[in-house]
Coordinates of C-alpha atoms in Angstrom, one line a residue:
Chain A
M1 CA 19.9 22.9 -23.8
A2 CA 20.9 20.8 -20.9
N3 CA 22.0 17.2 -21.4
P4 CA 18.2 15.0 -21.4
R5 CA 20.0 13.5 -19.2
S6 CA 21.0 15.7 -16.5
L7 CA 17.4 16.8 -16.8
V8 CA 15.6 14.1 -16.4
Y9 CA 17.6 13.0 -13.3
A10 CA 18.2 16.3 -11.8
L11 CA 14.1 15.7 -12.1
Y12 CA 13.6 13.1 -10.4
T13 CA 15.5 14.4 -7.3
H14 CA 13.6 17.6 -7.1
W15 CA 10.7 16.4 -8.1
D16 CA 9.2 17.4 -4.7
T17 CA 10.5 21.2 -5.0
V18 CA 9.6 20.6 -9.1
E19 CA 5.8 19.3 -8.8
V20 CA 5.2 22.9 -6.5
L21 CA 7.6 24.7 -8.7
V22 CA 4.5 24.1 -11.4
R23 CA 1.8 25.1 -9.7
L24 CA 3.1 28.1 -8.0
S25 CA 3.7 29.3 -11.9
R26 CA 0.2 28.9 -12.5
E27 CA 0.1 32.4 -10.7
L28 CA 3.4 33.6 -11.0
A29 CA 4.9 33.5 -14.5
V30 CA 8.7 34.1 -13.2
L31 CA 9.8 33.1 -10.1
T32 CA 12.3 35.6 -7.8
T33 CA 15.9 33.3 -6.7
E34 CA 14.4 33.7 -3.1
Q35 CA 11.2 32.0 -4.6
V36 CA 12.3 29.2 -5.5
L37 CA 14.6 29.4 -2.4
G38 CA 11.1 29.4 -0.4
C39 CA 9.6 26.6 -2.0
I40 CA 12.9 24.0 -1.4
A41 CA 12.3 25.5 2.7
K42 CA 9.0 24.6 3.2
V43 CA 9.1 20.5 1.0
A44 CA 12.1 19.7 2.7
P45 CA 12.4 21.5 6.2
Q46 CA 15.6 19.5 7.4
M47 CA 17.9 21.3 4.7
D48 CA 20.4 24.2 6.0
A49 CA 20.6 27.5 3.7
E50 CA 24.4 26.1 1.8
A51 CA 21.8 23.1 0.4
Q52 CA 20.0 24.7 -0.5
G53 CA 21.8 27.5 -2.9
A54 CA 23.4 23.4 -4.2
A55 CA 19.7 21.9 -5.4
V56 CA 18.3 25.6 -7.0
R57 CA 22.5 25.0 -8.4
T58 CA 21.5 22.2 -9.6
M59 CA 18.5 22.8 -10.8
V60 CA 19.5 26.1 -13.3
N61 CA 22.1 23.7 -13.9
A62 CA 20.7 21.0 -15.2
D63 CA 18.5 23.6 -17.3
I64 CA 14.9 22.9 -14.7
L65 CA 15.0 27.1 -14.1
Q66 CA 15.6 29.1 -16.4
P67 CA 17.3 32.8 -16.1
C68 CA 14.9 35.1 -17.4
A69 CA 16.6 37.6 -19.7
R70 CA 18.5 41.1 -18.7
S71 CA 17.1 40.3 -14.6
S72 CA 18.1 38.3 -12.2
D73 CA 15.0 35.7 -12.3
L74 CA 14.2 32.3 -12.7
Q75 CA 11.6 30.6 -14.7
L76 CA 10.1 26.8 -15.4
N77 CA 11.3 25.3 -18.6
A78 CA 8.8 24.8 -20.7
Y79 CA 9.9 21.6 -21.5
V80 CA 9.6 21.4 -17.9
L81 CA 6.4 23.3 -17.1
D82 CA 3.4 20.7 -19.9
F83 CA 5.5 17.5 -18.9
V84 CA 5.2 18.0 -15.2
R85 CA 1.6 19.7 -15.5
G86 CA 0.9 16.6 -17.7
L87 CA 2.2 14.3 -15.9
T88 CA 0.2 15.8 -12.6
R89 CA -3.3 16.4 -14.3
E90 CA -2.3 20.8 -13.8
H91 CA -3.0 21.7 -17.0
E92 CA -5.0 25.0 -18.2
L93 CA -8.3 24.8 -20.1
G94 CA -6.3 24.7 -23.9
L95 CA -8.4 26.7 -26.5
A96 CA -11.0 25.2 -28.2
A97 CA -9.7 27.1 -31.5
V98 CA -5.8 24.7 -31.4
L99 CA -8.1 21.9 -31.5
Q100 CA -10.6 23.2 -34.2
A101 CA -7.7 24.3 -36.1
R102 CA -6.4 20.1 -35.3
V103 CA -9.4 18.7 -36.3
A104 CA -9.9 21.0 -40.2
A105 CA -5.6 19.6 -39.9
I106 CA -7.2 15.9 -40.1
R107 CA -9.1 17.2 -43.9
V108 CA -6.2 18.1 -44.8
A109 CA -4.0 15.5 -44.8
T110 CA -6.4 13.1 -45.7
E111 CA -7.3 14.6 -48.6
A112 CA -2.8 14.8 -49.2
L113 CA -3.7 10.6 -48.7
N114 CA -6.2 10.2 -50.9
E115 CA -3.3 11.9 -53.6
G116 CA -1.3 10.5 -53.5
M117 CA -2.8 6.8 -53.1
Q118 CA -4.2 8.3 -56.6
G119 CA -1.1 9.3 -58.2
A120 CA -0.2 5.5 -56.4
D121 CA 2.3 7.9 -54.9
M122 CA 3.6 6.0 -51.7
D123 CA 5.5 8.3 -50.3
R124 CA 3.1 11.1 -50.2
A125 CA 0.5 9.0 -49.1
R126 CA 2.7 7.4 -46.1
G127 CA 4.1 10.4 -45.3
A128 CA 0.5 12.2 -44.8
A129 CA -0.6 8.5 -42.8
N130 CA 1.9 10.1 -40.7
K131 CA 1.0 13.3 -40.5
L132 CA -3.2 12.0 -39.1
A133 CA -1.5 9.8 -36.6
E134 CA 0.9 12.8 -34.8
L135 CA -2.9 14.5 -35.4
F136 CA -4.7 12.1 -33.7
R137 CA -2.3 11.8 -31.3
Q138 CA -2.0 15.4 -30.5
I139 CA -6.0 15.8 -30.2
S140 CA -6.8 12.3 -28.1
L141 CA -3.2 14.7 -25.3
Q142 CA -5.6 18.0 -26.0
L143 CA -9.3 15.9 -25.1
D144 CA -7.6 13.9 -21.9
Q145 CA -6.0 17.6 -20.1
D146 CA -8.8 19.8 -20.7
R147 CA -11.2 17.0 -20.0
H148 CA -8.7 17.6 -16.3
A149 CA -8.6 21.3 -16.2
L150 CA -12.3 21.7 -17.3
L151 CA -12.9 18.6 -13.6
E152 CA -10.4 20.9 -11.5
L153 CA -12.7 24.0 -12.9
A154 CA -15.4 22.1 -11.9
E155 CA -14.0 21.1 -8.6
D156 CA -13.1 24.7 -7.4
A157 CA -16.5 25.2 -8.1
K158 CA -18.3 22.7 -5.9
S159 CA -15.7 23.7 -3.6
A160 CA -15.3 26.8 -2.6
D161 CA -16.6 28.7 0.3
A162 CA -20.2 27.9 0.3
S163 CA -21.7 31.3 2.0
T164 CA -19.9 32.7 -1.8
P165 CA -22.1 33.8 -4.3
I166 CA -23.5 31.1 -6.7
A167 CA -23.2 33.9 -9.6
Q168 CA -19.8 34.3 -8.5
R169 CA -18.7 31.1 -7.4
Y170 CA -19.4 29.1 -10.6
R171 CA -18.5 32.1 -13.5
R172 CA -14.8 30.5 -14.6
V173 CA -17.0 27.5 -15.0
L174 CA -19.9 28.8 -17.2
E175 CA -16.9 30.9 -18.7
A176 CA -15.7 27.6 -19.5
Y177 CA -18.8 26.2 -20.9
D178 CA -19.1 29.3 -22.9
H179 CA -15.7 29.1 -24.9
Y180 CA -14.2 25.4 -24.3
V181 CA -17.3 22.9 -24.1
E182 CA -19.8 24.4 -26.3
P183 CA -17.6 25.0 -29.1
M184 CA -16.8 22.3 -29.1
N185 CA -20.3 20.6 -28.7
Q186 CA -20.4 22.1 -31.7
M187 CA -17.5 20.2 -33.5
M188 CA -17.9 17.2 -31.6
D189 CA -22.1 17.4 -33.4
T190 CA -22.7 14.6 -35.4
G191 CA -25.5 16.8 -37.7
P192 CA -23.7 18.8 -41.0
Q193 CA -21.8 20.7 -38.7
G194 CA -20.4 19.1 -36.0
T195 CA -16.3 18.5 -38.5
F196 CA -14.5 16.3 -35.4
Y197 CA -16.7 13.3 -36.6
R198 CA -17.4 14.1 -40.1
Y199 CA -13.7 14.3 -41.1
L200 CA -12.4 11.5 -38.5
E201 CA -14.9 9.3 -40.4
D202 CA -12.8 11.0 -44.0
A203 CA -10.2 9.3 -42.7
E204 CA -11.5 6.6 -41.4
R205 CA -12.5 6.1 -45.4
S206 CA -10.0 6.7 -46.8
L207 CA -7.0 4.9 -45.2
D208 CA -9.7 1.6 -45.1
L209 CA -9.9 2.2 -48.6
A210 CA -5.9 3.8 -49.2
F211 CA -5.5 -0.5 -46.7
E212 CA -7.3 -2.6 -49.0
Q213 CA -6.0 -1.0 -52.4
L214 CA -3.1 -1.7 -51.5
S215 CA -3.8 -4.9 -50.5
V216 CA -4.6 -5.7 -53.6
Q217 CA -1.9 -4.0 -55.3
G218 CA -0.4 -5.8 -53.2
G219 CA 1.6 -3.9 -51.3
L220 CA 4.7 -3.8 -48.3
Y221 CA 3.3 -5.1 -46.1
S222 CA 4.9 -2.8 -43.8
H223 CA 3.1 0.2 -45.7
R224 CA 0.3 -1.3 -45.2
L225 CA 0.1 -2.3 -41.5
Q226 CA 1.3 1.4 -41.2
L227 CA -2.1 2.5 -42.7
R228 CA -3.4 0.2 -40.4
Q229 CA -2.0 1.0 -36.9
V230 CA -3.7 4.8 -38.1
A231 CA -6.7 3.3 -39.0
H232 CA -6.6 2.2 -35.4
Q233 CA -5.8 5.5 -34.0
A234 CA -8.9 6.5 -35.8
K235 CA -11.3 5.1 -34.5
E236 CA -9.8 4.7 -31.1
L237 CA -10.1 8.8 -31.0
R238 CA -13.9 8.2 -32.2
R239 CA -15.0 6.5 -29.1
F240 CA -13.0 8.0 -26.5
G241 CA -13.7 11.8 -28.7
R242 CA -17.5 11.0 -26.9
L243 CA -16.6 10.2 -24.4
I244 CA -15.0 13.7 -23.2
A245 CA -17.5 15.1 -24.8
Q246 CA -20.3 12.4 -22.1
Q247 CA -17.9 14.0 -18.9
C248 CA -17.6 17.7 -19.9
A249 CA -21.2 17.7 -20.2
D250 CA -22.0 15.4 -17.4
T251 CA -19.8 17.2 -15.1
V252 CA -20.5 20.6 -15.8
L253 CA -24.2 20.3 -16.4
P254 CA -26.1 19.8 -12.5
L255 CA -23.5 23.2 -12.2
R256 CA -24.7 25.0 -14.9
E257 CA -27.7 23.9 -14.5
E258 CA -27.4 24.7 -10.4
M259 CA -28.8 21.1 -9.6
R260 CA -26.9 20.7 -7.1
Q261 CA -26.6 22.0 -3.5
H262 CA -24.0 24.1 -2.1
N263 CA -23.3 23.1 1.4
A264 CA -19.9 21.7 3.9
L265 CA -20.3 18.4 2.5
T266 CA -20.8 18.1 -0.9
S267 CA -17.6 21.5 -1.4
A268 CA -16.0 18.9 1.3
V269 CA -16.1 15.7 -0.7
S270 CA -15.3 18.0 -3.9
L271 CA -12.4 19.5 -2.8
L272 CA -11.2 15.7 -1.7
L273 CA -12.6 14.2 -4.5
G274 CA -10.3 16.9 -6.6
Q275 CA -7.4 15.6 -4.3
V276 CA -7.8 12.3 -4.8
R277 CA -7.9 13.1 -9.1
K278 CA -4.1 14.5 -8.2
R279 CA -2.7 13.0 -5.7
G280 CA -4.1 9.6 -5.4
L281 CA -6.4 7.9 -2.7
R282 CA -3.7 8.4 0.1
R283 CA -2.0 11.3 -0.6
A284 CA -4.8 12.9 -0.3
L285 CA -6.6 11.5 2.7
S286 CA -3.1 11.6 4.7
R287 CA -3.9 14.6 6.4
H288 CA -3.9 15.3 10.1
T289 CA -7.3 16.9 11.3
A290 CA -7.6 18.1 14.5
N291 CA -10.4 17.1 16.1
T292 CA -11.3 14.5 13.5
A293 CA -9.9 11.0 12.5
M294 CA -10.2 8.4 9.9
P295 CA -12.4 5.9 10.8
V296 CA -10.3 2.6 11.8
W297 CA -11.1 -0.1 14.0
R298 CA -9.6 -3.4 15.6
N299 CA -10.8 -7.0 13.4
E300 CA -11.0 -9.3 17.1
R301 CA -13.1 -11.3 15.8
G302 CA -13.3 -13.2 19.3
F303 CA -13.3 -17.6 18.0
R304 CA -14.1 -20.0 20.0
L305 CA -12.4 -23.6 20.7
Q306 CA -14.8 -27.0 21.2
L307 CA -13.7 -29.8 22.6
G308 CA -14.4 -32.2 19.5
D309 CA -15.1 -35.4 21.2
E310 CA -11.8 -37.4 20.9
V311 CA -10.6 -35.5 24.0
R312 CA -12.1 -37.2 26.4
T313 CA -10.8 -40.3 25.2
V314 CA -7.4 -38.9 25.9
M315 CA -8.4 -37.4 28.6
A316 CA -10.0 -40.9 30.4
A317 CA -6.9 -43.2 28.8
A318 CA -5.1 -39.9 30.7
Q319 CA -6.9 -40.6 34.3
Q320 CA -6.2 -43.8 34.0
Y321 CA -2.7 -43.2 33.7
Q322 CA -0.4 -46.3 34.6
P323 CA 4.0 -45.8 34.5
Q324 CA 5.0 -48.4 32.0
S325 CA 8.1 -49.9 33.0
V326 CA 10.9 -50.0 31.2
V327 CA 13.5 -52.2 31.1
F328 CA 17.1 -50.6 30.5
P329 CA 19.2 -52.0 28.2
Q330 CA 22.0 -54.1 29.5
D331 CA 26.2 -53.5 27.9
E332 CA 25.8 -56.6 25.8
P333 CA 28.7 -59.2 26.5
G334 CA 30.9 -57.5 23.2
N335 CA 31.3 -54.1 25.2
A336 CA 34.6 -52.6 25.4
P337 CA 35.6 -53.0 29.3
P338 CA 35.4 -49.2 31.0
L339 CA 39.4 -47.8 30.3
L340 CA 39.8 -47.4 33.8
E341 CA 40.7 -50.8 36.6
H342 CA 40.3 -50.2 40.3
V343 CA 43.5 -50.6 41.8
D344 CA 44.0 -50.8 45.0
E345 CA 47.4 -49.7 44.2
A346 CA 48.9 -48.8 48.2
A347 CA 47.6 -52.9 49.8
I348 CA 49.6 -53.5 46.4
R349 CA 52.9 -51.5 47.3
Q350 CA 52.1 -52.8 51.0
Q351 CA 52.0 -56.9 50.1
L352 CA 55.1 -56.3 47.5
R353 CA 57.0 -55.0 50.5
S354 CA 55.9 -57.5 52.9
S355 CA 57.6 -60.1 50.0
L356 CA 60.6 -58.5 49.0
P357 CA 62.8 -59.4 47.6
V358 CA 61.3 -60.5 44.8
D359 CA 63.4 -61.9 41.0
S360 CA 60.6 -60.9 39.1
L361 CA 58.6 -58.0 39.5
L362 CA 56.8 -58.8 36.7
D363 CA 55.7 -62.3 37.4
W364 CA 55.0 -61.6 41.1
L365 CA 52.5 -58.8 39.7
H366 CA 51.1 -61.8 37.0
T367 CA 50.9 -64.2 39.7
H368 CA 49.7 -62.4 42.3
H369 CA 47.7 -59.7 40.4
G370 CA 47.4 -62.0 37.6
H371 CA 43.3 -61.1 37.7
L372 CA 44.4 -57.7 36.7
R373 CA 44.1 -56.3 32.9
D374 CA 47.1 -56.5 30.8
A375 CA 47.0 -52.8 31.1
T376 CA 46.9 -52.4 34.8
L377 CA 49.2 -55.0 35.0
L378 CA 51.7 -53.4 33.4
R379 CA 51.4 -50.3 35.0
L380 CA 51.9 -51.1 37.5
F381 CA 55.0 -52.2 36.5
H382 CA 56.4 -49.5 35.3
E383 CA 55.1 -47.9 37.6
L384 CA 57.0 -49.9 40.5
Q385 CA 59.9 -50.3 39.3
H386 CA 61.3 -46.3 39.5
E387 CA 59.9 -46.6 42.9
D388 CA 63.1 -45.4 44.8
S389 CA 63.1 -46.6 48.1
W390 CA 63.3 -50.1 47.0
H391 CA 66.1 -51.9 45.1
I392 CA 65.5 -52.6 42.2
E393 CA 67.5 -54.4 38.7
A394 CA 67.4 -55.8 36.0
C395 CA 68.9 -58.9 34.6
E396 CA 70.6 -58.8 31.8
H397 CA 69.0 -61.4 30.3
P398 CA 65.7 -61.3 28.7
E399 CA 62.5 -63.5 29.5
T400 CA 59.2 -63.6 28.0
T401 CA 56.3 -63.8 30.9
T402 CA 52.7 -64.8 29.6
L403 CA 50.0 -62.2 30.7
Q404 CA 46.5 -63.0 30.0
T405 CA 46.2 -62.7 26.5
I406 CA 49.2 -60.7 25.6
R407 CA 53.1 -62.6 25.6
V408 CA 55.8 -59.5 26.8
L409 CA 59.7 -60.2 26.5
H410 CA 61.7 -58.4 29.2
H411 CA 64.0 -58.1 31.8
P412 CA 63.0 -59.5 34.4
H413 CA 63.5 -56.8 37.4
R414 CA 64.7 -57.9 40.9
V415 CA 63.3 -56.1 43.7
S416 CA 65.0 -56.5 46.8
I417 CA 65.0 -53.2 50.4
P418 CA 68.4 -51.2 49.5
A419 CA 71.5 -52.7 51.7
Chain B
M1 CA -7.9 -5.0 34.8
T2 CA -10.8 -6.2 34.9
T3 CA -13.1 -5.0 38.1
P4 CA -15.8 -7.0 39.1
H5 CA -16.8 -6.7 42.4
P6 CA -18.4 -2.9 41.9
L7 CA -19.8 -4.8 38.8
T8 CA -21.4 -7.6 39.9
P9 CA -24.9 -6.2 40.6
Q10 CA -25.0 -4.4 37.0
L11 CA -23.8 -7.4 35.2
A12 CA -27.5 -8.3 36.0
Q13 CA -28.8 -6.3 34.1
M14 CA -26.9 -6.5 30.7
P15 CA -28.7 -9.8 29.3
A16 CA -27.1 -8.5 25.5
L17 CA -23.8 -7.3 26.9
A18 CA -22.1 -10.4 25.4
E19 CA -23.8 -10.0 21.5
L20 CA -22.9 -6.0 22.0
F21 CA -19.3 -7.0 22.7
R22 CA -18.7 -9.7 20.0
L23 CA -20.3 -7.2 17.7
F24 CA -17.7 -4.4 18.9
L25 CA -15.1 -6.8 18.8
S26 CA -16.3 -7.0 15.3
G27 CA -14.8 -3.2 14.7
K28 CA -19.0 -3.0 14.2
H29 CA -20.3 -0.7 14.5
L30 CA -24.0 -0.3 15.6
N31 CA -27.3 1.9 14.3
R32 CA -29.7 2.5 15.9
M33 CA -32.1 2.1 12.6
A34 CA -30.6 -1.5 12.2
E35 CA -30.6 -2.5 15.9
P36 CA -33.1 0.0 17.7
A37 CA -33.4 -3.5 20.4
L38 CA -30.0 -3.1 21.0
W39 CA -29.3 0.0 20.8
A40 CA -32.0 -0.1 24.1
E41 CA -30.7 -2.0 26.0
L42 CA -27.0 0.0 25.5
E43 CA -28.6 3.4 25.9
Q44 CA -30.0 2.4 29.7
Q45 CA -27.3 1.3 31.1
E46 CA -25.2 3.5 28.7
A47 CA -22.5 4.0 32.0
G48 CA -22.5 -0.1 33.0
Y49 CA -21.4 -0.7 28.8
A50 CA -19.2 1.5 29.1
G51 CA -17.8 1.7 32.6
L52 CA -16.7 -2.4 32.1
F53 CA -15.7 -1.8 28.5
A54 CA -12.9 0.4 30.1
A55 CA -11.7 -1.8 32.7
L56 CA -11.6 -4.6 29.8
G57 CA -9.6 -1.5 27.4
F58 CA -12.2 -0.8 25.2
E59 CA -13.4 3.0 24.6
L60 CA -17.2 2.8 23.9
R61 CA -17.8 5.8 22.0
M62 CA -21.7 6.5 21.6
D63 CA -23.0 10.0 18.8
A64 CA -26.0 11.5 19.2
R65 CA -27.1 10.7 16.3
G66 CA -27.6 7.5 16.7
F67 CA -24.2 4.8 16.5
A68 CA -22.0 3.2 18.8
W69 CA -18.8 2.3 18.0
F70 CA -15.0 0.2 20.4
H71 CA -13.2 4.2 19.1
N72 CA -10.1 3.3 18.2
T73 CA -6.6 5.1 16.5
D74 CA -4.3 2.2 15.5
A75 CA -5.2 -0.3 13.8
S76 CA -3.3 -2.9 10.6
S77 CA -2.5 -1.4 7.2
N78 CA -5.1 -3.8 5.5
I79 CA -7.1 -1.9 7.3
G80 CA -6.1 1.3 6.6
K81 CA -6.7 0.7 3.3
V82 CA -10.0 -0.8 3.4
S83 CA -11.2 2.3 5.5
R84 CA -9.4 4.4 3.2
Q85 CA -11.4 3.1 0.4
L86 CA -14.6 2.5 2.0
A87 CA -13.7 6.7 2.3
L88 CA -13.7 7.1 -1.5
L89 CA -16.8 5.0 -1.9
F90 CA -18.6 7.3 -0.2
M91 CA -17.1 10.5 -1.1
V92 CA -17.3 9.0 -5.1
I93 CA -21.8 8.2 -3.5
F94 CA -21.9 11.6 -1.7
D95 CA -20.8 13.3 -5.3
A96 CA -23.0 11.1 -7.1
Q97 CA -26.3 12.5 -5.4
A98 CA -25.2 16.2 -4.5
N99 CA -24.2 16.3 -9.0
A100 CA -28.8 14.7 -8.5
G101 CA -29.8 17.6 -6.3
K102 CA -30.4 15.2 -3.4
A103 CA -29.8 16.8 0.0
L104 CA -27.3 15.4 1.8
Q105 CA -28.5 15.0 5.3
R106 CA -31.6 12.4 4.2
F107 CA -28.5 9.5 2.9
T108 CA -30.8 6.8 4.9
D109 CA -33.1 7.3 2.6
W110 CA -31.6 6.4 -0.1
L111 CA -31.6 2.9 -2.2
I112 CA -28.2 2.4 -3.9
D113 CA -28.7 -0.4 -5.5
R114 CA -26.1 -2.3 -9.0
E115 CA -27.4 -0.3 -11.5
W116 CA -27.3 3.0 -10.4
L117 CA -24.1 2.1 -8.5
A118 CA -22.0 1.2 -11.7
E119 CA -23.9 4.4 -13.1
V120 CA -21.9 6.4 -10.6
H121 CA -18.5 3.9 -11.3
E122 CA -19.0 5.0 -15.1
Q123 CA -19.2 9.1 -13.4
Q124 CA -16.4 8.3 -11.9
K125 CA -14.2 5.5 -13.8
D126 CA -10.2 7.5 -14.7
L127 CA -9.9 7.4 -10.6
L128 CA -12.3 4.3 -9.2
D129 CA -10.2 2.5 -12.5
A130 CA -6.6 4.1 -11.0
E131 CA -7.1 3.2 -7.2
G132 CA -8.1 -0.8 -8.8
L133 CA -11.9 -0.5 -7.2
S134 CA -14.7 -1.7 -11.1
T135 CA -18.1 -1.6 -10.6
D136 CA -17.8 -4.9 -9.1
G137 CA -15.6 -3.8 -6.9
L138 CA -17.5 -0.7 -5.0
I139 CA -20.0 -3.8 -4.1
D140 CA -17.4 -5.8 -2.7
L141 CA -16.9 -2.8 -0.2
L142 CA -20.9 -2.3 0.4
G143 CA -20.8 -5.6 2.0
R144 CA -17.8 -5.2 3.2
A145 CA -19.7 -1.5 4.8
S146 CA -22.1 -3.6 5.9
T147 CA -20.4 -6.0 8.2
L148 CA -18.7 -3.4 9.3
G149 CA -22.2 -1.3 10.2
F150 CA -21.4 1.3 7.7
A151 CA -24.7 0.1 5.1
V152 CA -27.7 -2.4 5.5
A153 CA -28.2 -4.7 2.5
E154 CA -31.7 -5.0 1.4
P155 CA -33.2 -7.5 -1.0
A156 CA -33.2 -4.9 -3.8
G157 CA -29.8 -3.3 -2.5
W158 CA -27.5 -1.3 0.4
R159 CA -28.8 1.9 3.1
L160 CA -26.0 3.9 4.2
L161 CA -26.4 3.5 8.0
P162 CA -26.1 6.1 10.4
A163 CA -22.3 5.8 11.2
V164 CA -21.5 7.2 7.9
C165 CA -21.2 10.7 9.9
R166 CA -18.1 9.5 11.5
Y167 CA -17.2 9.1 7.9
L168 CA -18.4 13.0 7.1
D169 CA -17.1 14.6 9.5
H170 CA -13.5 13.3 8.8
F171 CA -14.1 14.8 4.9
E172 CA -15.0 18.2 6.5
G173 CA -12.1 18.0 8.9
L174 CA -10.0 17.5 5.7
A175 CA -11.4 20.1 4.2
A176 CA -11.5 22.6 6.7
A177 CA -7.5 21.4 7.6
S178 CA -7.0 21.9 4.1
R179 CA -8.6 25.5 3.7
D180 CA -6.9 26.5 6.9
D181 CA -3.3 25.4 5.4
D182 CA -3.7 27.6 2.3
N183 CA -5.3 30.8 4.5
E184 CA -2.7 30.6 6.2
A185 CA 0.0 30.0 3.3
D186 CA -2.2 33.9 0.8
A187 CA -1.4 35.6 4.6
G188 CA 2.0 34.9 4.3
P189 CA 4.6 35.9 2.4
E190 CA 4.3 35.7 -1.3
D191 CA 7.0 32.8 -1.7
D192 CA 5.1 30.8 0.9
G193 CA 2.6 31.7 -1.9
D194 CA 1.8 28.2 -2.6
D195 CA 0.5 24.8 -1.0
V196 CA 1.3 20.8 -1.3
L197 CA -2.0 19.8 -1.4
N198 CA -4.7 23.5 -2.5
D199 CA -3.8 25.9 -4.3
E200 CA -5.3 24.3 -7.2
E201 CA -8.5 26.3 -5.6
S202 CA -6.6 29.7 -6.4
D203 CA -5.9 29.8 -9.3

């Protein structure tokens, strides 16, 4: 037995292939490697031969496919087959005898429960309750699977080619009716010969009684809870059984009575409904056809806008629109002065040249251009003292000159025309 | 895009133009038996209307069974979902009527009421529950079908309209495609003998 985790993971990765293989296995019990490769190629046409081989090996390693004894052929793991069939609703109709045997087993388990309670043998009673729970689970699973199998039989018959003779078309349905539905109906009959409800009721009563007894005697809570849960299962199964029997009869009776009209449309509708039941609506309708298409439409509901009276007011206001003059904000007095001051340096040089020699350049600048800002004045002072064409010498004794806001301690620069 | 000039003289003969355009534009189907006056109008000036709508970028299709619609090949995913659900609704309705031995081609005669819908829902409970459709969901869908021109609401229930034939045609097309695939698979080599959609028929 392979590792369950790797089996489930391989099942997940190769689900499309496994689904097809499971369906194929209804006709072919044993598959050759070529058939498996063919399935993979069909499901995943983009794979190359190497990848297909790898997929087969993965499935064999994960135990989804098992090699048959005495040959190189493969067969699906029975657990996988059962699991996938259950999930894809591809079950074969079970045997009514199996169901009957399980129903009969209910009686045995009920007796064991009663004996256990009478003999105050709690282990025996609990074992019987467990057995009942397991039986109920199996029976409801089988009923559900059988219902789908029967629906499929009916769908096949209904969707068969309209030209096949009715006896041939409904042969399998009628067989199913005789071999399955009829015995099941007998079993589910509420009269004296029906066993299903009788046994179920007995089991229910015993379970309820045991629960009561435990409550009075003061049994363990977990024991009481277990009995109650099983009793609920029994009630649910009774309801479910009735539903299934009803549904099977509803499905098969119209066919048996040959009430149903058979033509292209009814067979098409049955075929599609069968596909919807198994694969869901979206997948069933996703196939593309040559001439017809799924009706679709655009929903462009033309919508209208009606202007309200407010708009008229707005428009009237717009017609008499007059631009409002807005005073541009002035510079406030406290604002910082512009960084650069316009100075006609050429004129200053000219003036300086004509008044040479000058004893103190800074004082001269201050006297003649005192309106300039201190920074500008100092900049001029520094630039002019680097003038090459004049002779400039600094005095040894520093002097103080007061400008607009600052006072400067400097060695006065004497400027003269070089000799 | 519009070419009004050659059409101008005809426009005077199309008094219901605005109404028809609005109707088709909302995705609705026009049925002869539901709106005979409009249908007569449309039929008289069929070429004119078709030309005018074509110039506006819409394809008007008229079916001889008495319904017309703006044909479209793409739609939003939401509309795709509604259309699929409508398809399912019509499938279960037709299957139930087939089981009751009714003649399916005369579907316009059936009166569908809430009680009967509940019965249908009960019959196909698993399948409809799996698609998230309750009895109320089916009733809502019929309301939707009525606004789209697939059905008409009456005091006692609803009646289907001939536009449903669009779905019925598609059902037959789908089934034929399924069977074709099946036959192809049967005819092919043995290892191709399965078909993703259909081999449940052949066991």
